[in-house]
Each structure stands twice: as C-alpha cells, then as structure tokens.
XYZ file of C-alpha atoms in Angstrom:
679
model
C -38.029 37.329 17.956
C -34.547 38.722 17.486
C -32.129 36.637 19.572
C -28.937 38.539 18.820
C -27.158 40.580 16.163
C -24.033 38.687 15.113
C -22.456 41.430 12.991
C -23.099 44.913 11.644
C -21.188 46.268 8.649
C -21.363 48.867 5.924
C -21.723 46.365 3.049
C -24.635 44.024 2.265
C -24.493 40.403 3.445
C -25.385 38.502 0.275
C -25.053 34.980 1.687
C -24.828 33.129 5.013
C -24.044 29.476 5.868
C -23.965 27.544 9.130
C -20.785 25.663 10.135
C -20.900 21.839 10.412
C -21.204 21.920 14.223
C -23.717 24.833 14.215
C -21.284 26.751 16.437
C -20.065 29.115 13.681
C -21.608 31.223 10.925
C -19.967 32.024 7.575
C -21.075 35.207 5.850
C -19.975 37.599 3.098
C -18.718 41.168 3.432
C -17.883 42.584 0.001
C -14.772 40.738 -1.180
C -14.196 39.216 2.268
C -15.369 35.987 3.869
C -15.920 35.987 7.625
C -16.349 33.041 10.016
C -18.040 34.244 13.187
C -18.227 31.862 16.209
C -21.371 32.159 18.314
C -19.333 32.352 21.550
C -18.978 36.025 22.559
C -15.194 36.244 22.970
C -14.116 33.713 20.353
C -11.712 34.747 17.596
C -13.257 35.814 14.264
C -11.606 34.500 11.080
C -11.612 36.855 8.069
C -9.832 36.756 4.725
C -10.020 38.231 1.229
C -11.544 35.518 -0.941
C -12.368 37.174 -4.306
C -11.477 40.182 -6.428
C -15.172 41.035 -6.825
C -18.186 41.066 -4.513
C -18.965 37.593 -3.134
C -22.518 36.586 -4.014
C -22.912 33.070 -2.608
C -21.320 30.719 -0.032
C -21.971 27.161 1.162
C -20.340 25.097 3.931
C -20.602 21.305 3.826
C -21.048 19.425 7.094
C -19.493 16.171 5.833
C -16.174 17.307 4.306
C -15.972 20.632 6.235
C -15.149 22.517 3.009
C -16.383 25.973 1.998
C -17.597 27.112 -1.437
C -17.663 30.740 -2.536
C -18.795 32.462 -5.743
C -18.325 36.069 -6.820
C -18.646 38.798 -9.378
C -15.029 38.163 -10.425
C -16.570 35.231 -12.399
C -14.791 32.613 -10.264
C -15.835 29.949 -7.782
C -13.424 28.706 -5.121
C -13.043 25.890 -2.585
C -11.595 26.584 0.899
C -10.925 24.571 4.010
C -12.427 25.674 7.335
C -9.243 27.618 8.202
C -9.512 29.799 5.084
C -6.770 28.022 3.112
C -7.468 27.930 -0.673
C -7.859 24.435 -2.164
C -9.160 25.290 -5.637
C -9.855 28.377 -7.752
C -11.632 28.179 -11.100
C -10.629 30.067 -14.217
C -12.595 33.300 -14.839
C -15.855 32.578 -16.674
C -17.920 34.723 -19.010
C -20.419 35.826 -16.389
C -20.502 36.282 -12.585
C -21.093 33.090 -10.600
C -24.463 33.583 -8.904
C -25.002 30.304 -7.006
C -23.113 27.346 -5.538
C -24.358 24.363 -3.509
C -22.783 21.221 -2.041
C -24.373 17.816 -2.506
C -25.385 16.364 0.896
C -22.545 13.788 0.921
C -19.908 16.423 0.051
C -18.641 14.550 -3.019
C -20.102 16.943 -5.638
C -21.185 20.556 -5.896
C -23.213 22.542 -8.416
C -22.365 25.992 -9.809
C -24.849 28.330 -11.459
C -24.351 31.492 -13.546
C -25.955 33.236 -16.541
C -27.527 30.540 -18.780
C -25.091 27.995 -17.309
C -25.154 25.107 -14.837
C -21.980 23.238 -13.873
C -21.493 20.052 -11.882
C -18.102 19.617 -10.165
C -16.515 17.120 -7.809
C -15.182 18.263 -4.433
C -11.713 18.992 -5.850
C -13.243 21.588 -8.193
C -12.964 19.743 -11.510
C -15.934 20.370 -13.837
C -17.826 17.148 -14.573
C -20.601 18.809 -16.556
C -21.280 22.126 -18.274
C -24.835 22.892 -19.408
C -25.479 26.012 -21.501
C -29.161 26.639 -21.086
C -29.794 28.646 -24.279
C -26.997 27.637 -26.647
C -25.676 24.252 -27.839
C -24.358 22.202 -24.893
C -20.638 21.402 -24.949
C -19.139 18.908 -22.532
C -16.282 16.456 -22.084
C -17.326 14.152 -19.254
C -21.116 14.434 -18.988
C -24.116 14.764 -21.288
C -27.775 15.768 -21.280
C -29.749 12.629 -22.066
C -33.240 14.068 -22.432
C -34.967 17.420 -22.175
C -38.551 18.514 -21.731
C -40.164 21.762 -20.705
C -39.175 21.408 -17.061
C -36.374 18.847 -16.693
C -32.789 18.257 -17.826
C -31.414 14.728 -17.309
C -27.654 14.719 -16.774
C -25.407 11.720 -17.309
C -21.734 10.822 -17.504
C -19.976 9.449 -20.561
C -17.483 6.539 -20.362
C -13.929 7.867 -20.456
C -13.182 5.840 -23.555
C -15.596 8.098 -25.478
C -14.671 11.476 -24.001
C -14.823 13.733 -27.039
C -16.571 17.028 -27.698
C -20.287 16.764 -28.377
C -22.960 19.402 -28.937
C -26.772 19.302 -28.701
C -29.261 21.982 -29.730
C -31.465 22.851 -26.774
C -34.588 24.766 -27.699
C -35.593 26.289 -24.406
C -36.550 29.835 -23.404
C -33.772 31.938 -21.918
C -33.446 31.192 -18.206
C -31.162 34.048 -17.189
C -28.902 33.616 -14.162
C -29.419 30.704 -11.769
C -29.782 32.482 -8.418
C -30.138 29.498 -6.129
C -29.463 25.743 -6.273
C -30.858 23.049 -4.000
C -30.029 19.325 -3.841
C -32.456 16.579 -2.958
C -31.752 14.794 0.340
C -30.468 11.690 -1.469
C -28.085 13.719 -3.674
C -29.544 12.467 -6.982
C -31.397 15.620 -8.128
C -30.742 19.347 -8.428
C -33.273 22.181 -8.621
C -32.171 25.592 -9.872
C -34.083 28.903 -9.462
C -33.716 30.885 -12.694
C -33.816 34.628 -13.244
C -36.826 34.448 -15.592
C -39.032 32.715 -13.023
C -38.434 29.165 -14.292
C -37.147 26.243 -12.215
C -34.729 23.823 -13.864
C -34.415 20.214 -12.609
C -31.437 17.923 -13.210
C -31.114 14.205 -12.428
C -27.637 12.706 -12.096
C -27.368 9.367 -13.905
C -24.735 7.349 -15.821
C -22.535 6.956 -12.766
C -20.037 4.100 -13.046
C -18.568 1.485 -10.727
C -15.737 -0.887 -11.640
C -14.294 -3.998 -10.007
C -11.856 -6.308 -11.797
C -13.533 -7.340 -15.083
C -16.986 -5.905 -14.271
C -18.289 -2.456 -15.129
C -21.656 -1.266 -13.805
C -23.333 1.841 -15.253
C -26.476 3.619 -14.032
C -28.096 4.185 -17.442
C -31.420 5.481 -16.106
C -32.701 6.396 -12.693
C -34.046 2.830 -12.186
C -31.853 0.830 -14.545
C -28.271 -0.439 -14.366
C -26.188 -2.066 -17.066
C -23.544 -4.659 -16.095
C -20.781 -5.427 -18.582
C -18.233 -8.217 -18.268
C -15.278 -6.931 -20.291
C -13.771 -10.427 -20.629
C -16.596 -11.853 -22.741
C -18.546 -8.620 -23.431
C -21.661 -10.101 -21.786
C -24.247 -7.482 -20.802
C -26.961 -7.728 -18.132
C -29.668 -5.174 -17.381
C -30.795 -4.695 -13.776
C -34.231 -3.121 -13.240
C -35.308 -1.573 -9.934
C -38.718 -0.598 -8.570
C -37.509 2.773 -7.214
C -34.756 5.171 -8.210
C -31.167 4.194 -7.351
C -29.557 6.353 -4.668
C -26.240 4.661 -3.780
C -24.263 1.668 -5.029
C -20.983 -0.096 -4.325
C -19.154 -2.825 -6.267
C -16.436 -4.780 -4.462
C -15.507 -8.264 -3.189
C -17.580 -9.994 -5.921
C -20.820 -8.280 -4.821
C -22.849 -5.296 -6.032
C -24.833 -3.569 -3.274
C -27.508 -1.124 -4.465
C -29.777 1.018 -2.291
C -32.955 2.591 -3.629
C -35.290 4.909 -1.771
C -36.997 1.948 -0.037
C -34.977 -1.248 -0.521
C -31.464 -2.717 -0.638
C -30.401 -5.146 -3.398
C -27.397 -7.484 -3.091
C -26.131 -9.047 -6.329
C -23.387 -11.668 -6.692
C -21.083 -11.300 -9.691
C -21.683 -15.033 -10.322
C -25.424 -14.550 -10.788
C -27.032 -11.232 -11.733
C -30.567 -12.648 -12.110
C -31.508 -13.412 -8.498
C -30.577 -10.577 -6.140
C -31.223 -10.691 -2.425
C -33.676 -7.904 -1.506
C -34.606 -6.483 1.899
C -36.414 -3.347 3.045
C -34.418 -0.473 4.479
C -35.128 0.519 8.077
C -35.385 4.284 7.674
C -33.941 7.289 5.937
C -31.900 7.593 2.780
C -28.624 5.641 2.531
C -25.712 8.080 2.304
C -22.809 5.595 2.333
C -22.128 1.936 1.479
C -18.875 0.272 2.587
C -17.911 -3.315 1.765
C -15.590 -5.893 3.303
C -15.015 -9.482 2.255
C -17.661 -10.954 4.600
C -20.218 -8.168 5.027
C -21.210 -4.610 4.133
C -22.195 -1.451 5.993
C -25.099 0.912 5.307
C -25.185 4.414 6.752
C -28.298 6.562 6.827
C -29.784 9.347 8.939
C -30.936 6.853 11.577
C -27.747 4.914 12.249
C -25.047 2.522 11.047
C -26.132 -1.006 10.050
C -23.994 -4.029 9.236
C -25.405 -6.829 7.035
C -24.056 -10.088 5.665
C -24.191 -10.663 1.907
C -27.064 -13.103 2.644
C -29.084 -10.134 3.932
C -28.801 -11.053 7.633
C -28.609 -8.102 10.029
C -25.389 -8.376 12.090
C -24.988 -5.303 14.301
C -25.506 -1.568 14.675
C -22.683 0.199 16.542
C -23.526 3.334 18.511
C -21.663 5.844 20.655
C -22.762 8.977 22.568
C -23.361 11.978 20.343
C -23.075 9.981 17.078
C -24.159 11.976 14.006
C -24.443 9.780 10.934
C -25.325 12.697 8.656
C -21.729 13.983 8.724
C -19.892 10.669 8.258
C -18.272 9.672 4.960
C -15.816 7.149 3.478
C -12.854 9.012 5.014
C -14.259 8.913 8.564
C -15.699 5.358 8.605
C -13.745 2.182 7.820
C -14.773 -1.494 7.729
C -12.888 -4.795 7.848
C -13.996 -8.400 8.409
C -13.959 -8.052 12.188
C -13.729 -4.333 13.024
C -15.580 -1.061 12.427
C -13.699 2.219 12.952
C -15.477 5.580 13.196
C -13.871 8.994 13.670
C -15.640 11.106 16.263
C -16.807 14.477 14.959
C -17.261 16.051 18.397
C -13.606 15.359 19.272
C -11.680 14.779 16.057
C -8.666 13.353 17.916
C -10.665 10.227 18.866
C -11.450 7.085 16.848
C -14.112 4.643 18.063
C -13.417 0.933 17.454
C -16.200 -1.684 17.419
C -16.473 -5.445 16.966
C -18.253 -6.073 13.684
C -20.075 -9.174 14.966
C -21.638 -7.522 18.040
C -21.379 -3.753 17.539
C -19.781 -3.463 20.997
C -16.566 -1.513 21.712
C -13.442 -3.484 20.829
C -11.167 -4.973 23.501
C -11.447 -3.284 26.881
C -13.480 -0.410 25.428
C -10.629 2.111 25.341
C -10.801 4.707 22.592
C -7.993 5.319 20.130
C -6.790 8.833 20.916
C -4.267 10.854 18.896
C -2.502 14.136 19.722
C -3.845 15.940 16.608
C -7.131 16.003 14.697
C -7.582 12.961 12.448
C -8.632 13.542 8.822
C -8.855 10.077 7.251
C -8.870 6.502 8.598
C -8.458 3.071 6.943
C -8.440 -0.480 8.376
C -6.349 -3.216 6.786
C -8.414 -6.028 5.264
C -6.525 -9.292 5.761
C -5.025 -11.309 8.591
C -6.143 -12.237 12.110
C -8.205 -10.012 14.406
C -5.347 -9.698 16.917
C -3.088 -8.367 14.148
C -5.606 -5.843 12.773
C -4.040 -2.437 12.077
C -5.516 0.972 11.366
C -3.742 3.677 9.352
C -4.780 7.319 9.602
C -3.771 10.783 8.385
C -3.837 13.665 10.864
C -4.227 17.412 10.354
C -0.471 17.825 9.776
C -0.733 15.312 6.902
C 1.358 12.762 8.819
C 0.544 9.079 8.284
C 0.379 6.852 11.388
C -0.295 3.171 12.020
C -1.370 1.392 15.183
C -3.023 -1.797 16.363
C -6.782 -1.796 16.993
C -6.358 -4.399 19.757
C -6.577 -2.559 23.072
C -6.199 -4.604 26.269
C -4.660 -2.877 29.275
C -1.447 -1.355 27.943
C -1.445 1.599 25.592
C -0.747 0.548 22.011
C 2.050 2.372 20.254
C 1.115 4.826 17.483
C 3.978 4.954 14.980
C 4.540 7.458 12.173
C 4.919 5.923 8.694
C 5.280 9.041 6.540
C 4.807 12.803 6.206
C 2.815 15.005 3.811
C 0.454 12.149 2.899
C -2.708 13.382 1.153
C -4.609 10.133 0.519
C -4.187 6.420 1.310
C -5.677 2.974 0.592
C -5.151 -0.649 1.688
C -5.059 -3.475 -0.849
C -8.126 -5.719 -0.819
C -6.053 -8.917 -1.181
C -3.209 -8.435 1.346
C -1.984 -5.898 3.889
C -0.114 -3.611 1.500
C -0.639 0.139 1.976
C -0.278 2.861 -0.658
C -0.430 6.639 -0.419
C 0.320 9.861 -2.260
C 3.130 11.477 -0.288
C 3.975 15.037 -1.306
C 5.394 14.571 -4.844
C 5.768 10.777 -4.575
C 3.519 7.762 -4.909
C 4.586 5.409 -2.100
C 3.742 1.760 -1.430
C 4.464 0.201 1.969
C 4.771 -3.478 1.052
C 4.836 -4.548 4.720
C 3.787 -1.691 7.055
C 4.168 -3.958 10.134
C 7.927 -3.593 9.663
C 7.720 -0.576 12.017
C 6.815 -2.999 14.837
C 9.587 -5.474 13.974
C 12.657 -3.602 12.702
C 12.218 0.089 11.959
C 15.742 0.315 10.513
C 14.797 -1.656 7.393
C 11.451 0.100 6.765
C 12.898 2.266 3.919
C 14.019 -0.954 2.193
C 10.429 -2.283 2.150
C 9.050 0.732 0.237
C 8.340 1.315 -3.426
C 8.378 4.942 -4.571
C 7.811 6.702 -7.876
C 7.327 10.282 -8.997
C 3.740 11.535 -8.628
C 4.062 14.870 -10.438
C 2.219 13.383 -13.440
C -0.959 13.227 -11.326
C -1.000 17.057 -11.028
C -2.360 18.835 -7.950
C -4.706 17.208 -5.391
C -4.987 13.664 -6.828
C -7.045 11.083 -4.926
C -6.692 7.286 -4.649
C -10.009 5.754 -5.750
C -9.258 2.042 -5.220
C -6.529 -0.548 -4.630
C -7.671 -3.882 -6.086
C -5.142 -6.691 -6.422
C -1.963 -5.062 -7.679
C -3.722 -2.166 -9.458
C -4.124 1.301 -7.924
C -6.623 3.730 -9.470
C -5.992 7.454 -8.975
C -8.268 10.325 -9.954
C -6.329 13.372 -11.113
C -7.406 16.964 -10.479
C -8.782 17.193 -14.038
C -11.133 14.265 -13.350
C -9.306 11.659 -15.430
C -8.475 8.230 -13.975
C -4.914 6.876 -13.964
C -4.231 3.171 -13.354
C -0.920 2.122 -11.787
C 0.205 -1.493 -11.591
C 2.587 -2.391 -8.782
C 4.710 -5.543 -8.569
C 2.600 -8.695 -7.986
C 5.412 -10.436 -6.074
C 4.901 -8.803 -2.625
C 1.270 -9.998 -2.632
C 2.447 -13.545 -3.429
C 5.002 -13.249 -0.605
C 2.204 -12.223 1.807
C 0.228 -15.284 0.723
C 3.170 -17.667 1.286
C 3.908 -16.204 4.724
C 0.259 -16.344 5.864
C 0.307 -20.058 4.912
C 3.710 -20.593 6.665
C 5.325 -21.662 3.368
C 8.726 -20.271 4.291
C 10.728 -22.329 1.787
C 8.486 -21.121 -1.048
C 8.915 -17.529 0.208
C 12.722 -17.853 0.127
C 12.596 -19.370 -3.378
C 10.393 -16.491 -4.577
C 12.845 -13.890 -3.223
C 15.760 -15.669 -4.887
C 13.837 -15.681 -8.159
C 12.864 -11.975 -8.033
C 16.292 -10.805 -6.769
C 15.039 -7.523 -5.299
C 16.192 -5.995 -2.019
C 12.613 -4.901 -1.268
C 11.395 -8.514 -1.262
C 14.226 -9.706 0.998
C 13.615 -6.834 3.448
C 9.884 -7.676 3.605
C 10.681 -11.362 4.155
C 13.149 -10.495 6.943
C 10.499 -8.467 8.815
C 7.796 -11.094 8.215
C 10.059 -13.889 9.485
C 10.926 -12.039 12.712
C 7.252 -11.166 13.263
C 6.386 -14.878 12.931
C 9.398 -16.039 15.038
C 11.030 -17.947 12.160
C 14.637 -17.004 12.812
C 16.121 -19.407 10.230
C 14.334 -17.601 7.389
C 15.105 -14.234 9.023
C 18.832 -15.090 9.011
C 18.756 -15.863 5.266
C 16.810 -12.671 4.471
C 18.984 -10.360 6.588
C 22.113 -11.842 5.030
C 20.669 -11.095 1.545
C 20.256 -7.374 2.360
C 23.689 -7.092 4.029
C 22.552 -6.625 7.640
C 25.486 -8.590 9.067
C 25.135 -7.358 12.677
C 21.559 -8.640 12.778
C 22.617 -11.994 11.313
C 25.127 -12.325 14.162
C 22.466 -11.460 16.743
C 20.086 -14.045 15.235
C 22.839 -16.686 15.521
C 23.275 -15.658 19.176
C 19.511 -16.096 19.737
C 19.522 -19.554 18.110
C 22.290 -20.691 20.517
C 20.397 -19.677 23.663
C 19.582 -22.694 25.898
C 15.880 -22.107 26.710
C 12.890 -21.203 24.566
C 11.965 -18.413 27.044
C 15.344 -16.733 26.511
C 14.996 -17.092 22.754
C 11.518 -15.556 22.820
C 12.709 -12.692 25.038
C 15.610 -11.839 22.745
C 13.363 -11.991 19.672
C 11.112 -9.439 21.389
C 14.182 -7.328 22.177
C 15.173 -7.586 18.515
C 11.823 -5.936 17.725
C 12.305 -3.304 20.437
C 9.755 -4.777 22.893
C 11.973 -4.567 25.979
C 9.154 -4.626 28.529
C 7.529 -7.769 27.111
C 10.928 -9.515 26.944
C 11.532 -8.813 30.637
C 8.055 -10.084 31.599
C 8.624 -13.404 29.783
C 11.936 -13.985 31.583
C 10.540 -13.136 35.028
C 7.493 -15.373 34.508
C 9.858 -18.225 33.596
C 11.904 -17.616 36.767
C 14.966 -16.438 34.811
C 15.653 -13.450 37.073
C 19.373 -13.177 36.290
C 18.655 -13.156 32.530
C 16.103 -10.334 33.071
C 18.717 -8.374 35.037
C 21.373 -9.031 32.380
C 19.309 -7.684 29.453
C 18.802 -4.440 31.401
C 22.570 -4.257 32.035
C 23.266 -4.852 28.319
C 20.942 -1.943 27.454
C 22.515 0.278 30.168
C 19.144 0.428 31.911
C 20.874 0.664 35.274
C 17.956 1.806 37.399
C 15.782 -1.142 36.348
C 18.635 -3.651 36.677
C 19.277 -2.638 40.315
C 15.550 -2.515 41.048
C 15.127 -6.164 39.908
C 18.235 -7.327 41.799
C 17.033 -5.741 45.057
C 13.431 -6.930 44.575
C 14.426 -10.581 44.013
C 17.429 -10.387 46.433
C 19.905 -11.793 43.946
C 22.884 -10.569 41.882
C 23.039 -7.145 43.524
C 26.838 -7.441 43.485
C 26.733 -8.394 39.789
C 24.837 -5.215 38.909
C 27.170 -3.081 41.020
C 30.237 -4.686 39.401
C 29.032 -4.009 35.849
C 28.065 -0.452 36.835
C 31.541 0.176 38.311
C 33.198 -1.219 35.180
C 31.019 1.023 33.011
C 31.957 4.157 34.980
C 35.664 3.289 34.971
C 35.587 2.965 31.168
C 34.462 6.602 30.881
C 36.444 7.887 33.888
C 33.330 8.898 35.840
C 32.409 8.834 39.531
C 29.178 7.298 40.862
C 26.482 9.952 41.445
C 23.365 7.762 41.606
C 22.230 7.706 45.257
C 20.868 4.149 45.129
C 24.085 2.771 43.663
C 26.110 4.676 46.282
C 23.887 3.242 49.034
C 24.136 -0.407 47.949
C 27.803 -0.176 46.945
C 28.978 1.202 50.291
C 31.586 -1.125 51.820
C 31.138 -3.747 49.054
C 34.261 -5.316 47.568
C 33.881 -6.452 43.938
C 35.122 -10.038 43.403
C 34.949 -10.727 39.646
C 35.925 -14.402 40.066
C 32.975 -14.959 42.373
C 30.638 -13.038 40.063
C 31.730 -15.027 36.971
C 31.159 -18.264 38.900
C 27.601 -17.150 39.801
C 26.883 -16.226 36.176
C 28.157 -19.616 34.938
C 25.963 -21.317 37.536
C 22.889 -19.401 36.289
C 23.639 -20.399 32.678
C 24.123 -24.049 33.716
C 20.824 -24.003 35.637
C 19.035 -22.635 32.557
C 20.538 -25.348 30.337
C 19.627 -28.052 32.844
C 16.084 -26.734 33.106
C 15.733 -26.610 29.332
C 17.003 -30.211 29.010
C 14.605 -31.328 31.731
C 11.638 -29.701 29.963
C 12.664 -31.300 26.664
C 12.902 -34.727 28.328
C 9.446 -34.301 29.884
C 7.996 -33.402 26.485
C 9.631 -36.421 24.833
C 8.336 -38.716 27.604
C 4.844 -37.315 27.126
C 5.063 -37.952 23.390
C 6.133 -41.584 23.973
C 3.212 -42.163 26.360
C-alpha cells in the first residue's frame, strides 16, 4: 500500500538511501543529491554533487557519511550536511555502484570490469581489473576460481607494482555491491549475469615488537620482529574482528572469542559469544570490550564477564571507536539520539558513574577518548565537537557541575598515550602534543609552555591518528601510507616520577633535559599534587617570578587550611578555597580573599551572615572607591555604611587579632599532633 509520495520530479531517481536515524531519505535527481526529511515542513537539503548523472548513493549509519557515484567517472564522499570530504580522480568508465561496509571503515566501488576497495577517507586500498591483468599497490588477489576472488593486503615494506593474469569471462559493469553483516565479504552483481565474491584477508595489527597478519580467513600469523619468531594461530571459524594492545590479542570469530597473551601464543582462553556478530573490540590495561548487535559486554583477560552497560534507546549497531571509549575504570558512550550527551559508566558494575548525571555539551560531539592512567577520581575525557574544538573535562560527577575547558581549535583527530596521560592531536596544519593536559585545571597561563608542536603539512589532507603507544604516534595519511612519529621520552618519565611522588628525581630529570616544556609540566604537576617546594623551583626555572612570590607567601601562612585555600586559589578554584576556610572557622580569612579579588558582594554577604568584620569590608570598599574617585552606588553598601565612621586603627587591630588567633590555633593543633605521636 502506498503510504506517501516523498517527491516527484522530471528526472529518474536512480538510487535511494535511508539516513542513519531513518528520519531522512537521500535520493538522486540528475546531477543533484537531495536529502528529504520525512517531517512535512522540514527543510530539504539539495546540492550539485557531480558533473554527470548520479547513478548510485549510500549513507552509512555508523560514520554518518554519504557516498555517491556518477557518469562523470568519479566517486565522492560527503558529510551529512553536503560538505565534500573526498573526490576521486576521473576513471576510465562511469562508476556504477558504491557500498559502505557495515562498520563504516571501508567502502567498495564498482565500474566496468573493475572493483575497488577504499577506506572511509577515499584512498584506494585495492583495484581489481576483472578481465585484464590486476595491478595494485596495497592489496592483492590471493586465489581465484570460477566464482570467488580472495582479496588480501600486502605489507607496506613490499608495496611495489604486481600483475596477475586473470582468465575469467568478461563481467561487464558491477551494478550493485552488498557486504556481509560481519564486513568480511563482498558480493557484486555483474552486467553479464555473474556474481563475483570477494573475501577481505591479510589485515594487519601491530603492537610494540609484535605484528599479527590474517593470512587466511581462519589463520593468523604472529611475528616477533625482535627475534623473527613466527607463530601460526588456527581458528575453527572465520575471523571477523581482532585487536592487539596491552600485551593481549583479542580475536572474535563468528561463534567464539579468543584471548591470547603475547607471552604465550599456544594456550588461548576461549569462550562462546552471546549473540550477534562482533562489530568492535576495545582494549584497556585490565579488560576489553566487545560490541555486537545485542549489546556492550566487558570481559577480563581471564575471560570473566564483568558488566554490560545499558541506557534508554541504546543502538549498538551505530557505535564505533570514535563514539565509545574504555579505560580501567570507566566506559564512555556518545548518545546517538542526542549527540550533545555522553553517557559515563563504571566499568566494574556497568552502572552510571557518580551521581548518574550525564555529560552534556553545548554542541554535537564527534569523537571521545578517555585517558588511560591515574586514579579514578582524576579520570579525564577529551572530546572533539562539531566545530572541531577540543575539550577536556573530569568524568567524576558528584553534585557540582564539572568544568568543560577548551584545549584547542580545528582538531581533526586525537589519541591518549597508553603509558601515561599525554594527549596528541592533529590541529589544523600542526601536530600537537599536550604533555600535561591537566595544566588547564592548575594554571592555564602556562599551558602553551607544556605543548609540543610540529608542522603537519607532510601528512597531506585528512590524516588520522591510528595509535599512540609509548612515545610513538602512528598516523595514516590520506594516501593510505603509515607515518611513525617519535616524541620525547622524557615527559613520560616525568609522569612516572610524579605518580610515584619522586619529586627530587623529577627535578633532577628537568635539570638534565634543560627544556622549558619539562619545567612547565613539573610546575603544574607539583601544584596539582600540593608540593609547593617543587612548584617554586619549577616556576623559577621558567621565569614566572610573580608566581614564585605567591608560593613563598603561601608557605609562610600560619595554618594548613589557609595554605590549602590559597593553593586552590592559585589554581582558580575560588569557591572551594572559601569552603575550606569557612569549614575551618576562618571567617575573616574567607572574607579577606573575596576582598583581595574585588568580589565585594560576596565579601559583604559573608560579613553580614557571620556578624563579623562588616566595618572591615566597608573600609576596604571605601578605600577602593577613593582610589578611582568614585561614589558608592551599591544599595547594600550604602545601607550598611550609613552613619558608620571608619576607624583604620581599630580595624588593623582586629585583623592582627585574627592573624594571632590563627597562629595560636595552628600551634595548638601541632602540639596535639605531637602529643598523640608521643603516646
């Protein structure tokens, strides 16, 4: 039964595709692409996509990208707003078919006698000529029979031109391409009535000195490049997904999951999968995550089921490595229904983290990443929003709203180090490393001094960070080649010293390296860990004399509560500093810090509430106004100052009394502690 007619036009509609949320339809109209929402009055998006008639489109639900192919012999990649991301060179014949792999990482392109396999950035990974010798640079046909073509990748070290004679009847144009649900096979409908099948093998995974290659559909080869030892891993069913990280290889087949340790390849741990085909494997140091059509499952490397986080409206079929992140204690998932929201779960229980509040941002979030090291309370999440701005915030959410702070702009891709909390990203035309991102919470002024930057133009357009292992970053360029960048090993060593509270070793390391970046990182780390002696040395080394003077002022304060409050003020946490002073009964000190920051409303509010030092606040306010030649206009100050005579001698005496009381209290507490130690 006809439900409705979405569009009527004078040109044929050669191809239609549903949007990821099933609320929009993409269709062709000559050289135009049109996105039509199902809502009656919603705005229609239309743009010219090709110079010839468009023959085929596809819209992936995972990456939200659009493919188009036309008679101008080109295929193109678009985002959901119609912005061009990639355009191929003109080919010999019109492009007659395109199709995304289910996970959105690859797509296939078909034309006359030709089948291409590309990654999501558009780079050609394989070119198969179906009637002439096959030429390729990154992939090869491993075997051919009357109905199947087996496709495999070649190690980059041997990327040269090869050719194979393929005696096969002419297939004509490939009019349609379909992927298997697990993304390992392609079927192509040919113009001469034949169906061609392709199986993707020879994928590679690397971690430190190990290289794992899928040589056949059920066989993997493991090579240790240090001693050239080779192990063969045989599986009962075909391999669908694999991940190599944190000294473990996790492999999912169509029915089972295998967990190998890099110390012993002979005795894997094997358990049956619950349901569906695994579409994503993520690893952390203590456990790994499997994602399939039925849900999200967390397992230990011993094969023990840990948890399965859920939230209303969760769709696992559209999640990928950019929208799910895993650390030792936290799971983060970007909501697809509302892309401004990130769900945070405890890894051990699968329950919402903290008080259950969601992480909400003002713009749509594109990519998320949790840091991997440190304590749960210090866990941070970095994310890129739709404007390509990079933000960082704490995942701990109890009561007060956590601050979301911008780290950079025009960031296209990011990754955390697996050994310490160092963040890297490709930022416009620069490769940037944030050696200590937490600096934004401690002293934002010195953040630029904690960065490492280098020119990224050599990576060409649309590069992507593949991994960040130790001090080596691997980047995939737009042409498919991998580039390895080594960053300085010293910041990672500094992180290790600080996490072990080896402050003297950290200072010695900075003196040995003699780099401003190291001293700036140490300064921020010392303040974050309340070690003001080390902070003083580090700030002096980078020439921040005003901060050295303030640190000396903090060290001379009589009570530990005052010291803690001023350290928090140093980091910009005014509210927390005030709370500490009030809880300790140091009301005057709480009033004074508000006066010092010209927070006059709050200073008077505290003085009135605690019925003390109202005249002190009024005196400092009057002095402030006299300095600038202004008259009092604040109604509250006019009210409380009416008829009051300012006596500075009396006020100074009260202040001295408060300071003496604080010193006496501090000495009394110290004596009590010493007496307790003696007992």
